[in-house]
Amino acid sequence: MKKLLILILISAVLLTSCAAPDYGIGLKADNTAAPTERAEKPTAEPEPDETPLPAHQGSDTDGRRYEGTADINSFCSVNNDDGRYVGFVVELTRTDTDGTKHGYDVRFILPTGWYCLTIPYSDEAYLGSTKGSKAYMFASRLFIYDDEDRCVGAVGLGSSIRSMAEYEGDEKRGVNEFYHGINSDPDYRFATDEYYLIVARSTLQFSDRFDEANTNAITEVYYSKEYLCSLGYNFESDKMNVGILSSRPGDKCFVAFEFYYRIIDMLTLNDIARSVYWGGERTN
């Protein structure tokens, strides 16, 4: 009898450990990291997420893959003596109403082993998704994958009606108006009115300076419960991710990063924010 009870207990443990994990993320169990529950302002490192993200399905043969190859010392001052980061130089594009296409080189760092895809392995909710009612928010997007082939974020190109420099002297209004296209939607938005922390390029410290050459900032990304439901999630409350914003000096363009909150710590987020640098522009 004692041996039988032991066998039953072992069987129960094995069945529990082998059961399919309830990721609670993704568009109908696809490879999508869900936004986290709404939390306090991201001033400290979040607790690690014990829920794994699923590996990708499919291939990227129809899109472009960006690997980290650039020397980060050429465009940012983040300490990389331990090889923690790799540098990226990517092209983000937009098209004017007259058909003129603009291409912008944007440089930034990501953890070693991460990469970017122009076409995601599966539908992703980051940056308003490429489909549905929020797709208009960004002219182009790249989806960010970690070294385990999990989609953990995205970076996209947006535009405003005025340049950030035109708001000198009224910075708070300037931030909210400049990013109006992505911070005013009631269901999905970059919450610049609630949290907008400018990051200094030259040190590890955050900055209270607001000028044309120093407009990289950390913010939060809000998802309403209703919007999440429309994407196929089943949550009982609103959710939050973390983001980075950077306006192009003297221009009306900006880039926005969104990351799954529990996949990135605040030090890494700060380093990435400090590294964002605008290169050249091409038109055709």
PDB file of C-alpha atoms in Angstrom:
ATOM      1  CA  MET A   1       0.000   0.000   0.000  1.00  0.00           C
ATOM      2  CA  LYS A   2       2.798   2.456   0.876  1.00  0.00           C
ATOM      3  CA  LYS A   3       4.504   1.789  -2.484  1.00  0.00           C
ATOM      4  CA  LEU A   4       1.219   2.377  -4.287  1.00  0.00           C
ATOM      5  CA  LEU A   5       0.744   5.751  -2.567  1.00  0.00           C
ATOM      6  CA  ILE A   6       4.286   6.784  -3.505  1.00  0.00           C
ATOM      7  CA  LEU A   7       3.678   5.850  -7.149  1.00  0.00           C
ATOM      8  CA  ILE A   8       0.448   7.877  -7.187  1.00  0.00           C
ATOM      9  CA  LEU A   9       2.211  10.936  -5.750  1.00  0.00           C
ATOM     10  CA  ILE A  10       5.049  10.696  -8.293  1.00  0.00           C
ATOM     11  CA  SER A  11       2.555  10.393 -11.135  1.00  0.00           C
ATOM     12  CA  ALA A  12       0.682  13.471  -9.937  1.00  0.00           C
ATOM     13  CA  VAL A  13       3.889  15.515  -9.832  1.00  0.00           C
ATOM     14  CA  LEU A  14       4.896  14.425 -13.327  1.00  0.00           C
ATOM     15  CA  LEU A  15       1.500  15.247 -14.754  1.00  0.00           C
ATOM     16  CA  THR A  16       1.578  18.697 -13.159  1.00  0.00           C
ATOM     17  CA  SER A  17       5.066  19.519 -14.403  1.00  0.00           C
ATOM     18  CA  CYS A  18       4.346  18.316 -17.939  1.00  0.00           C
ATOM     19  CA  ALA A  19       1.063  20.142 -18.343  1.00  0.00           C
ATOM     20  CA  ALA A  20       0.976  22.794 -21.068  1.00  0.00           C
ATOM     21  CA  PRO A  21       1.904  26.172 -19.519  1.00  0.00           C
ATOM     22  CA  ASP A  22      -0.787  28.811 -19.329  1.00  0.00           C
ATOM     23  CA  TYR A  23       1.203  31.671 -20.810  1.00  0.00           C
ATOM     24  CA  GLY A  24      -1.606  34.179 -20.547  1.00  0.00           C
ATOM     25  CA  ILE A  25       0.071  35.994 -23.428  1.00  0.00           C
ATOM     26  CA  GLY A  26      -0.159  36.213 -27.162  1.00  0.00           C
ATOM     27  CA  LEU A  27      -2.850  36.530 -29.743  1.00  0.00           C
ATOM     28  CA  LYS A  28      -4.685  33.277 -29.207  1.00  0.00           C
ATOM     29  CA  ALA A  29      -1.493  31.581 -27.908  1.00  0.00           C
ATOM     30  CA  ASP A  30       0.738  33.073 -30.618  1.00  0.00           C
ATOM     31  CA  ASN A  31       4.178  34.478 -29.898  1.00  0.00           C
ATOM     32  CA  THR A  32       3.191  37.742 -28.250  1.00  0.00           C
ATOM     33  CA  ALA A  33       4.273  39.027 -24.875  1.00  0.00           C
ATOM     34  CA  ALA A  34       1.354  40.548 -23.054  1.00  0.00           C
ATOM     35  CA  PRO A  35       1.572  43.921 -21.363  1.00  0.00           C
ATOM     36  CA  THR A  36       1.903  43.626 -17.616  1.00  0.00           C
ATOM     37  CA  GLU A  37      -0.574  44.559 -14.969  1.00  0.00           C
ATOM     38  CA  ARG A  38      -0.632  48.260 -14.196  1.00  0.00           C
ATOM     39  CA  ALA A  39       2.113  48.949 -11.690  1.00  0.00           C
ATOM     40  CA  GLU A  40       3.781  51.818  -9.904  1.00  0.00           C
ATOM     41  CA  LYS A  41       6.000  54.149 -11.923  1.00  0.00           C
ATOM     42  CA  PRO A  42       8.977  52.138 -13.289  1.00  0.00           C
ATOM     43  CA  THR A  43      11.635  53.563 -10.975  1.00  0.00           C
ATOM     44  CA  ALA A  44      12.911  50.194  -9.786  1.00  0.00           C
ATOM     45  CA  GLU A  45      13.691  46.869 -11.362  1.00  0.00           C
ATOM     46  CA  PRO A  46      10.522  44.764 -11.755  1.00  0.00           C
ATOM     47  CA  GLU A  47      10.243  41.362 -10.214  1.00  0.00           C
ATOM     48  CA  PRO A  48      11.218  38.564 -12.622  1.00  0.00           C
ATOM     49  CA  ASP A  49       8.403  36.992 -14.550  1.00  0.00           C
ATOM     50  CA  GLU A  50       8.039  33.305 -13.802  1.00  0.00           C
ATOM     51  CA  THR A  51       5.850  32.780 -16.867  1.00  0.00           C
ATOM     52  CA  PRO A  52       7.934  31.835 -19.933  1.00  0.00           C
ATOM     53  CA  LEU A  53       7.336  33.305 -23.353  1.00  0.00           C
ATOM     54  CA  PRO A  54       6.764  30.811 -26.172  1.00  0.00           C
ATOM     55  CA  ALA A  55       9.361  30.338 -28.918  1.00  0.00           C
ATOM     56  CA  HIS A  56       8.500  31.567 -32.395  1.00  0.00           C
ATOM     57  CA  GLN A  57       6.700  29.712 -35.107  1.00  0.00           C
ATOM     58  CA  GLY A  58       7.501  30.290 -38.775  1.00  0.00           C
ATOM     59  CA  SER A  59      10.361  32.084 -40.524  1.00  0.00           C
ATOM     60  CA  ASP A  60      11.487  35.580 -41.462  1.00  0.00           C
ATOM     61  CA  THR A  61      12.335  34.816 -45.094  1.00  0.00           C
ATOM     62  CA  ASP A  62       9.868  37.435 -46.389  1.00  0.00           C
ATOM     63  CA  GLY A  63      11.315  40.260 -44.303  1.00  0.00           C
ATOM     64  CA  ARG A  64      14.596  41.794 -43.277  1.00  0.00           C
ATOM     65  CA  ARG A  65      16.529  40.731 -40.227  1.00  0.00           C
ATOM     66  CA  TYR A  66      18.818  43.165 -38.414  1.00  0.00           C
ATOM     67  CA  GLU A  67      21.651  41.693 -36.380  1.00  0.00           C
ATOM     68  CA  GLY A  68      23.673  43.709 -33.897  1.00  0.00           C
ATOM     69  CA  THR A  69      26.944  44.566 -35.664  1.00  0.00           C
ATOM     70  CA  ALA A  70      27.651  48.261 -35.069  1.00  0.00           C
ATOM     71  CA  ASP A  71      30.365  49.497 -32.699  1.00  0.00           C
ATOM     72  CA  ILE A  72      28.385  51.128 -29.904  1.00  0.00           C
ATOM     73  CA  ASN A  73      31.298  53.425 -29.037  1.00  0.00           C
ATOM     74  CA  SER A  74      30.727  55.243 -32.321  1.00  0.00           C
ATOM     75  CA  PHE A  75      27.390  56.690 -31.207  1.00  0.00           C
ATOM     76  CA  CYS A  76      26.863  56.302 -27.449  1.00  0.00           C
ATOM     77  CA  SER A  77      28.763  56.356 -24.177  1.00  0.00           C
ATOM     78  CA  VAL A  78      27.207  53.300 -22.515  1.00  0.00           C
ATOM     79  CA  ASN A  79      29.840  51.166 -20.790  1.00  0.00           C
ATOM     80  CA  ASN A  80      30.132  47.897 -22.701  1.00  0.00           C
ATOM     81  CA  ASP A  81      33.366  46.451 -21.333  1.00  0.00           C
ATOM     82  CA  ASP A  82      31.611  43.174 -20.556  1.00  0.00           C
ATOM     83  CA  GLY A  83      30.101  42.857 -24.044  1.00  0.00           C
ATOM     84  CA  ARG A  84      26.599  43.068 -22.660  1.00  0.00           C
ATOM     85  CA  TYR A  85      25.282  45.037 -25.640  1.00  0.00           C
ATOM     86  CA  VAL A  86      25.516  45.104 -29.419  1.00  0.00           C
ATOM     87  CA  GLY A  87      24.874  48.098 -31.654  1.00  0.00           C
ATOM     88  CA  PHE A  88      22.193  48.346 -34.342  1.00  0.00           C
ATOM     89  CA  VAL A  89      21.838  50.668 -37.316  1.00  0.00           C
ATOM     90  CA  VAL A  90      18.354  50.278 -38.796  1.00  0.00           C
ATOM     91  CA  GLU A  91      16.281  52.102 -41.385  1.00  0.00           C
ATOM     92  CA  LEU A  92      12.774  53.277 -40.578  1.00  0.00           C
ATOM     93  CA  THR A  93      10.654  54.813 -43.338  1.00  0.00           C
ATOM     94  CA  ARG A  94       7.606  56.979 -43.910  1.00  0.00           C
ATOM     95  CA  THR A  95       5.818  58.113 -47.066  1.00  0.00           C
ATOM     96  CA  ASP A  96       4.355  61.586 -47.600  1.00  0.00           C
ATOM     97  CA  THR A  97       0.944  62.139 -49.122  1.00  0.00           C
ATOM     98  CA  ASP A  98       2.642  63.049 -52.409  1.00  0.00           C
ATOM     99  CA  GLY A  99       4.397  59.686 -52.493  1.00  0.00           C
ATOM    100  CA  THR A 100       7.834  60.915 -51.385  1.00  0.00           C
ATOM    101  CA  LYS A 101       9.546  58.236 -49.311  1.00  0.00           C
ATOM    102  CA  HIS A 102      11.794  59.218 -46.419  1.00  0.00           C
ATOM    103  CA  GLY A 103      14.282  56.811 -44.862  1.00  0.00           C
ATOM    104  CA  TYR A 104      15.935  57.496 -41.507  1.00  0.00           C
ATOM    105  CA  ASP A 105      18.938  55.746 -40.012  1.00  0.00           C
ATOM    106  CA  VAL A 106      18.408  55.124 -36.289  1.00  0.00           C
ATOM    107  CA  ARG A 107      21.111  53.716 -34.045  1.00  0.00           C
ATOM    108  CA  PHE A 108      20.642  52.041 -30.694  1.00  0.00           C
ATOM    109  CA  ILE A 109      21.872  49.168 -28.579  1.00  0.00           C
ATOM    110  CA  LEU A 110      20.192  45.969 -27.448  1.00  0.00           C
ATOM    111  CA  PRO A 111      21.392  43.109 -25.241  1.00  0.00           C
ATOM    112  CA  THR A 112      23.783  40.724 -26.970  1.00  0.00           C
ATOM    113  CA  GLY A 113      21.933  38.026 -28.898  1.00  0.00           C
ATOM    114  CA  TRP A 114      18.841  40.138 -29.570  1.00  0.00           C
ATOM    115  CA  TYR A 115      17.781  40.996 -33.130  1.00  0.00           C
ATOM    116  CA  CYS A 116      15.087  42.846 -35.095  1.00  0.00           C
ATOM    117  CA  LEU A 117      12.673  41.734 -37.830  1.00  0.00           C
ATOM    118  CA  THR A 118      10.704  43.842 -40.277  1.00  0.00           C
ATOM    119  CA  ILE A 119       8.037  41.134 -40.392  1.00  0.00           C
ATOM    120  CA  PRO A 120       7.234  39.380 -37.086  1.00  0.00           C
ATOM    121  CA  TYR A 121       6.986  35.620 -36.805  1.00  0.00           C
ATOM    122  CA  SER A 122       3.358  36.056 -35.682  1.00  0.00           C
ATOM    123  CA  ASP A 123       0.868  38.838 -34.947  1.00  0.00           C
ATOM    124  CA  GLU A 124       2.220  41.203 -32.289  1.00  0.00           C
ATOM    125  CA  ALA A 125       0.418  43.790 -30.169  1.00  0.00           C
ATOM    126  CA  TYR A 126       3.408  46.087 -29.688  1.00  0.00           C
ATOM    127  CA  LEU A 127       3.155  49.664 -31.028  1.00  0.00           C
ATOM    128  CA  GLY A 128      -0.495  49.275 -31.910  1.00  0.00           C
ATOM    129  CA  SER A 129       0.100  46.149 -33.975  1.00  0.00           C
ATOM    130  CA  THR A 130       0.401  46.120 -37.761  1.00  0.00           C
ATOM    131  CA  LYS A 131      -3.296  45.365 -38.116  1.00  0.00           C
ATOM    132  CA  GLY A 132      -6.494  46.768 -36.712  1.00  0.00           C
ATOM    133  CA  SER A 133      -7.567  50.158 -35.434  1.00  0.00           C
ATOM    134  CA  LYS A 134      -4.182  51.303 -34.012  1.00  0.00           C
ATOM    135  CA  ALA A 135      -1.950  50.479 -36.979  1.00  0.00           C
ATOM    136  CA  TYR A 136      -2.041  54.114 -38.174  1.00  0.00           C
ATOM    137  CA  MET A 137       0.063  55.300 -35.222  1.00  0.00           C
ATOM    138  CA  PHE A 138       3.415  54.393 -36.773  1.00  0.00           C
ATOM    139  CA  ALA A 139       4.665  54.633 -40.335  1.00  0.00           C
ATOM    140  CA  SER A 140       6.992  51.640 -39.982  1.00  0.00           C
ATOM    141  CA  ARG A 141       8.010  49.156 -37.312  1.00  0.00           C
ATOM    142  CA  LEU A 142      10.692  46.640 -36.412  1.00  0.00           C
ATOM    143  CA  PHE A 143       9.952  43.839 -33.978  1.00  0.00           C
ATOM    144  CA  ILE A 144      12.549  43.046 -31.322  1.00  0.00           C
ATOM    145  CA  TYR A 145      13.394  39.451 -30.381  1.00  0.00           C
ATOM    146  CA  ASP A 146      15.576  38.198 -27.567  1.00  0.00           C
ATOM    147  CA  ASP A 147      18.199  35.446 -27.726  1.00  0.00           C
ATOM    148  CA  GLU A 148      15.488  32.820 -27.197  1.00  0.00           C
ATOM    149  CA  ASP A 149      13.519  33.951 -30.268  1.00  0.00           C
ATOM    150  CA  ARG A 150      10.763  35.529 -28.161  1.00  0.00           C
ATOM    151  CA  CYS A 151       9.237  38.805 -29.312  1.00  0.00           C
ATOM    152  CA  VAL A 152       9.869  41.201 -26.436  1.00  0.00           C
ATOM    153  CA  GLY A 153       9.176  44.580 -28.021  1.00  0.00           C
ATOM    154  CA  ALA A 154       9.211  46.804 -31.078  1.00  0.00           C
ATOM    155  CA  VAL A 155      10.571  50.091 -32.378  1.00  0.00           C
ATOM    156  CA  GLY A 156       8.618  52.322 -34.746  1.00  0.00           C
ATOM    157  CA  LEU A 157       8.744  55.643 -36.575  1.00  0.00           C
ATOM    158  CA  GLY A 158       6.090  58.277 -35.973  1.00  0.00           C
ATOM    159  CA  SER A 159       5.628  61.944 -36.863  1.00  0.00           C
ATOM    160  CA  SER A 160       4.145  65.098 -35.386  1.00  0.00           C
ATOM    161  CA  ILE A 161       2.796  68.332 -36.855  1.00  0.00           C
ATOM    162  CA  ARG A 162       5.596  70.449 -35.308  1.00  0.00           C
ATOM    163  CA  SER A 163       9.183  69.890 -34.235  1.00  0.00           C
ATOM    164  CA  MET A 164      10.046  69.592 -30.555  1.00  0.00           C
ATOM    165  CA  ALA A 165      12.263  72.699 -30.802  1.00  0.00           C
ATOM    166  CA  GLU A 166       9.180  74.872 -31.382  1.00  0.00           C
ATOM    167  CA  TYR A 167       8.024  74.218 -27.817  1.00  0.00           C
ATOM    168  CA  GLU A 168      11.058  75.727 -26.098  1.00  0.00           C
ATOM    169  CA  GLY A 169       9.958  77.411 -22.887  1.00  0.00           C
ATOM    170  CA  ASP A 170       6.793  75.323 -22.541  1.00  0.00           C
ATOM    171  CA  GLU A 171       8.232  71.830 -22.339  1.00  0.00           C
ATOM    172  CA  LYS A 172       5.362  70.061 -20.601  1.00  0.00           C
ATOM    173  CA  ARG A 173       2.840  71.191 -23.198  1.00  0.00           C
ATOM    174  CA  GLY A 174       5.399  70.529 -25.885  1.00  0.00           C
ATOM    175  CA  VAL A 175       5.867  66.872 -24.955  1.00  0.00           C
ATOM    176  CA  ASN A 176       2.148  66.174 -24.809  1.00  0.00           C
ATOM    177  CA  GLU A 177       1.399  67.988 -28.081  1.00  0.00           C
ATOM    178  CA  PHE A 178       4.399  66.638 -29.973  1.00  0.00           C
ATOM    179  CA  TYR A 179       3.432  63.048 -29.120  1.00  0.00           C
ATOM    180  CA  HIS A 180      -0.311  63.676 -29.497  1.00  0.00           C
ATOM    181  CA  GLY A 181      -0.627  60.997 -32.157  1.00  0.00           C
ATOM    182  CA  ILE A 182       0.424  58.258 -29.746  1.00  0.00           C
ATOM    183  CA  ASN A 183      -0.594  59.593 -26.314  1.00  0.00           C
ATOM    184  CA  SER A 184      -4.248  60.526 -26.805  1.00  0.00           C
ATOM    185  CA  ASP A 185      -5.959  57.238 -27.634  1.00  0.00           C
ATOM    186  CA  PRO A 186      -8.132  56.064 -24.695  1.00  0.00           C
ATOM    187  CA  ASP A 187      -7.288  52.394 -25.191  1.00  0.00           C
ATOM    188  CA  TYR A 188      -3.618  52.322 -26.220  1.00  0.00           C
ATOM    189  CA  ARG A 189      -1.182  55.151 -25.585  1.00  0.00           C
ATOM    190  CA  PHE A 190       2.249  56.266 -24.478  1.00  0.00           C
ATOM    191  CA  ALA A 191       1.417  57.935 -21.158  1.00  0.00           C
ATOM    192  CA  THR A 192       3.653  61.001 -21.510  1.00  0.00           C
ATOM    193  CA  ASP A 193       1.277  63.072 -19.366  1.00  0.00           C
ATOM    194  CA  GLU A 194       1.801  60.715 -16.424  1.00  0.00           C
ATOM    195  CA  TYR A 195       5.410  59.650 -16.770  1.00  0.00           C
ATOM    196  CA  TYR A 196       8.108  61.163 -18.971  1.00  0.00           C
ATOM    197  CA  LEU A 197      11.649  60.838 -17.652  1.00  0.00           C
ATOM    198  CA  ILE A 198      14.365  62.457 -19.782  1.00  0.00           C
ATOM    199  CA  VAL A 199      17.570  60.435 -19.909  1.00  0.00           C
ATOM    200  CA  ALA A 200      20.999  62.051 -20.095  1.00  0.00           C
ATOM    201  CA  ARG A 201      23.290  60.758 -22.825  1.00  0.00           C
ATOM    202  CA  SER A 202      26.578  61.280 -21.028  1.00  0.00           C
ATOM    203  CA  THR A 203      26.053  59.676 -17.599  1.00  0.00           C
ATOM    204  CA  LEU A 204      24.029  56.951 -15.927  1.00  0.00           C
ATOM    205  CA  GLN A 205      21.865  59.584 -14.262  1.00  0.00           C
ATOM    206  CA  PHE A 206      18.481  60.775 -15.395  1.00  0.00           C
ATOM    207  CA  SER A 207      18.338  64.394 -16.510  1.00  0.00           C
ATOM    208  CA  ASP A 208      16.001  67.306 -15.831  1.00  0.00           C
ATOM    209  CA  ARG A 209      17.266  69.104 -18.915  1.00  0.00           C
ATOM    210  CA  PHE A 210      14.955  69.592 -21.859  1.00  0.00           C
ATOM    211  CA  ASP A 211      16.648  70.697 -25.043  1.00  0.00           C
ATOM    212  CA  GLU A 212      16.795  69.751 -28.678  1.00  0.00           C
ATOM    213  CA  ALA A 213      19.885  67.584 -28.230  1.00  0.00           C
ATOM    214  CA  ASN A 214      18.631  65.715 -25.170  1.00  0.00           C
ATOM    215  CA  THR A 215      15.103  64.484 -25.787  1.00  0.00           C
ATOM    216  CA  ASN A 216      15.384  60.751 -25.224  1.00  0.00           C
ATOM    217  CA  ALA A 217      12.998  59.703 -22.475  1.00  0.00           C
ATOM    218  CA  ILE A 218      11.514  56.711 -20.677  1.00  0.00           C
ATOM    219  CA  THR A 219       7.748  56.437 -20.370  1.00  0.00           C
ATOM    220  CA  GLU A 220       4.922  53.942 -19.865  1.00  0.00           C
ATOM    221  CA  VAL A 221       2.648  52.282 -22.432  1.00  0.00           C
ATOM    222  CA  TYR A 222      -0.987  51.841 -21.442  1.00  0.00           C
ATOM    223  CA  TYR A 223      -3.414  49.128 -22.649  1.00  0.00           C
ATOM    224  CA  SER A 224      -7.083  49.213 -21.683  1.00  0.00           C
ATOM    225  CA  LYS A 225      -8.845  46.014 -20.768  1.00  0.00           C
ATOM    226  CA  GLU A 226     -11.253  46.508 -23.693  1.00  0.00           C
ATOM    227  CA  TYR A 227      -8.458  46.926 -26.228  1.00  0.00           C
ATOM    228  CA  LEU A 228      -6.699  43.827 -24.931  1.00  0.00           C
ATOM    229  CA  CYS A 229      -9.948  41.904 -25.308  1.00  0.00           C
ATOM    230  CA  SER A 230     -10.182  43.027 -28.950  1.00  0.00           C
ATOM    231  CA  LEU A 231      -6.684  41.621 -29.519  1.00  0.00           C
ATOM    232  CA  GLY A 232      -7.627  38.246 -28.088  1.00  0.00           C
ATOM    233  CA  TYR A 233      -6.313  38.633 -24.530  1.00  0.00           C
ATOM    234  CA  ASN A 234      -8.355  37.697 -21.499  1.00  0.00           C
ATOM    235  CA  PHE A 235      -7.470  40.095 -18.677  1.00  0.00           C
ATOM    236  CA  GLU A 236      -9.566  41.568 -15.910  1.00  0.00           C
ATOM    237  CA  SER A 237      -7.739  44.894 -15.704  1.00  0.00           C
ATOM    238  CA  ASP A 238      -5.736  47.436 -17.689  1.00  0.00           C
ATOM    239  CA  LYS A 239      -2.073  46.652 -18.396  1.00  0.00           C
ATOM    240  CA  MET A 240       1.202  48.547 -18.752  1.00  0.00           C
ATOM    241  CA  ASN A 241       4.474  48.098 -20.643  1.00  0.00           C
ATOM    242  CA  VAL A 242       7.530  50.365 -20.665  1.00  0.00           C
ATOM    243  CA  GLY A 243       8.675  52.562 -23.533  1.00  0.00           C
ATOM    244  CA  ILE A 244      11.333  54.905 -24.876  1.00  0.00           C
ATOM    245  CA  LEU A 245      10.736  58.014 -26.974  1.00  0.00           C
ATOM    246  CA  SER A 246      13.267  59.999 -29.009  1.00  0.00           C
ATOM    247  CA  SER A 247      12.526  62.987 -31.243  1.00  0.00           C
ATOM    248  CA  ARG A 248      14.741  63.768 -34.223  1.00  0.00           C
ATOM    249  CA  PRO A 249      16.488  67.117 -33.609  1.00  0.00           C
ATOM    250  CA  GLY A 250      14.945  69.881 -35.705  1.00  0.00           C
ATOM    251  CA  ASP A 251      12.438  67.539 -37.321  1.00  0.00           C
ATOM    252  CA  LYS A 252       8.874  66.354 -36.798  1.00  0.00           C
ATOM    253  CA  CYS A 253       9.820  62.667 -36.593  1.00  0.00           C
ATOM    254  CA  PHE A 254      10.299  60.471 -33.556  1.00  0.00           C
ATOM    255  CA  VAL A 255      11.016  56.868 -32.727  1.00  0.00           C
ATOM    256  CA  ALA A 256       9.167  54.911 -30.072  1.00  0.00           C
ATOM    257  CA  PHE A 257      10.273  51.699 -28.396  1.00  0.00           C
ATOM    258  CA  GLU A 258       7.928  49.437 -26.475  1.00  0.00           C
ATOM    259  CA  PHE A 259       9.188  46.556 -24.332  1.00  0.00           C
ATOM    260  CA  TYR A 260       7.489  43.821 -22.383  1.00  0.00           C
ATOM    261  CA  TYR A 261       7.840  45.112 -18.833  1.00  0.00           C
ATOM    262  CA  ARG A 262       9.036  41.930 -17.164  1.00  0.00           C
ATOM    263  CA  ILE A 263      11.658  41.069 -19.776  1.00  0.00           C
ATOM    264  CA  ILE A 264      13.819  44.160 -19.248  1.00  0.00           C
ATOM    265  CA  ASP A 265      15.236  45.780 -16.101  1.00  0.00           C
ATOM    266  CA  MET A 266      15.472  49.521 -15.547  1.00  0.00           C
ATOM    267  CA  LEU A 267      19.247  49.691 -15.975  1.00  0.00           C
ATOM    268  CA  THR A 268      19.004  48.056 -19.402  1.00  0.00           C
ATOM    269  CA  LEU A 269      16.058  50.258 -20.356  1.00  0.00           C
ATOM    270  CA  ASN A 270      18.044  53.330 -19.323  1.00  0.00           C
ATOM    271  CA  ASP A 271      21.091  52.209 -21.323  1.00  0.00           C
ATOM    272  CA  ILE A 272      19.001  51.637 -24.450  1.00  0.00           C
ATOM    273  CA  ALA A 273      17.330  55.033 -24.028  1.00  0.00           C
ATOM    274  CA  ARG A 274      20.704  56.749 -23.720  1.00  0.00           C
ATOM    275  CA  SER A 275      21.977  55.034 -26.848  1.00  0.00           C
ATOM    276  CA  VAL A 276      19.279  56.116 -29.333  1.00  0.00           C
ATOM    277  CA  TYR A 277      20.925  58.289 -31.954  1.00  0.00           C
ATOM    278  CA  TRP A 278      19.641  59.659 -35.255  1.00  0.00           C
ATOM    279  CA  GLY A 279      21.719  59.249 -38.394  1.00  0.00           C
ATOM    280  CA  GLY A 280      21.084  60.475 -41.912  1.00  0.00           C
ATOM    281  CA  GLU A 281      17.880  60.908 -43.924  1.00  0.00           C
ATOM    282  CA  ARG A 282      17.246  59.774 -47.506  1.00  0.00           C
ATOM    283  CA  THR A 283      14.372  60.689 -49.818  1.00  0.00           C
ATOM    284  CA  ASN A 284      13.209  59.235 -53.098  1.00  0.00           C
TER     285      ASN A 284
END
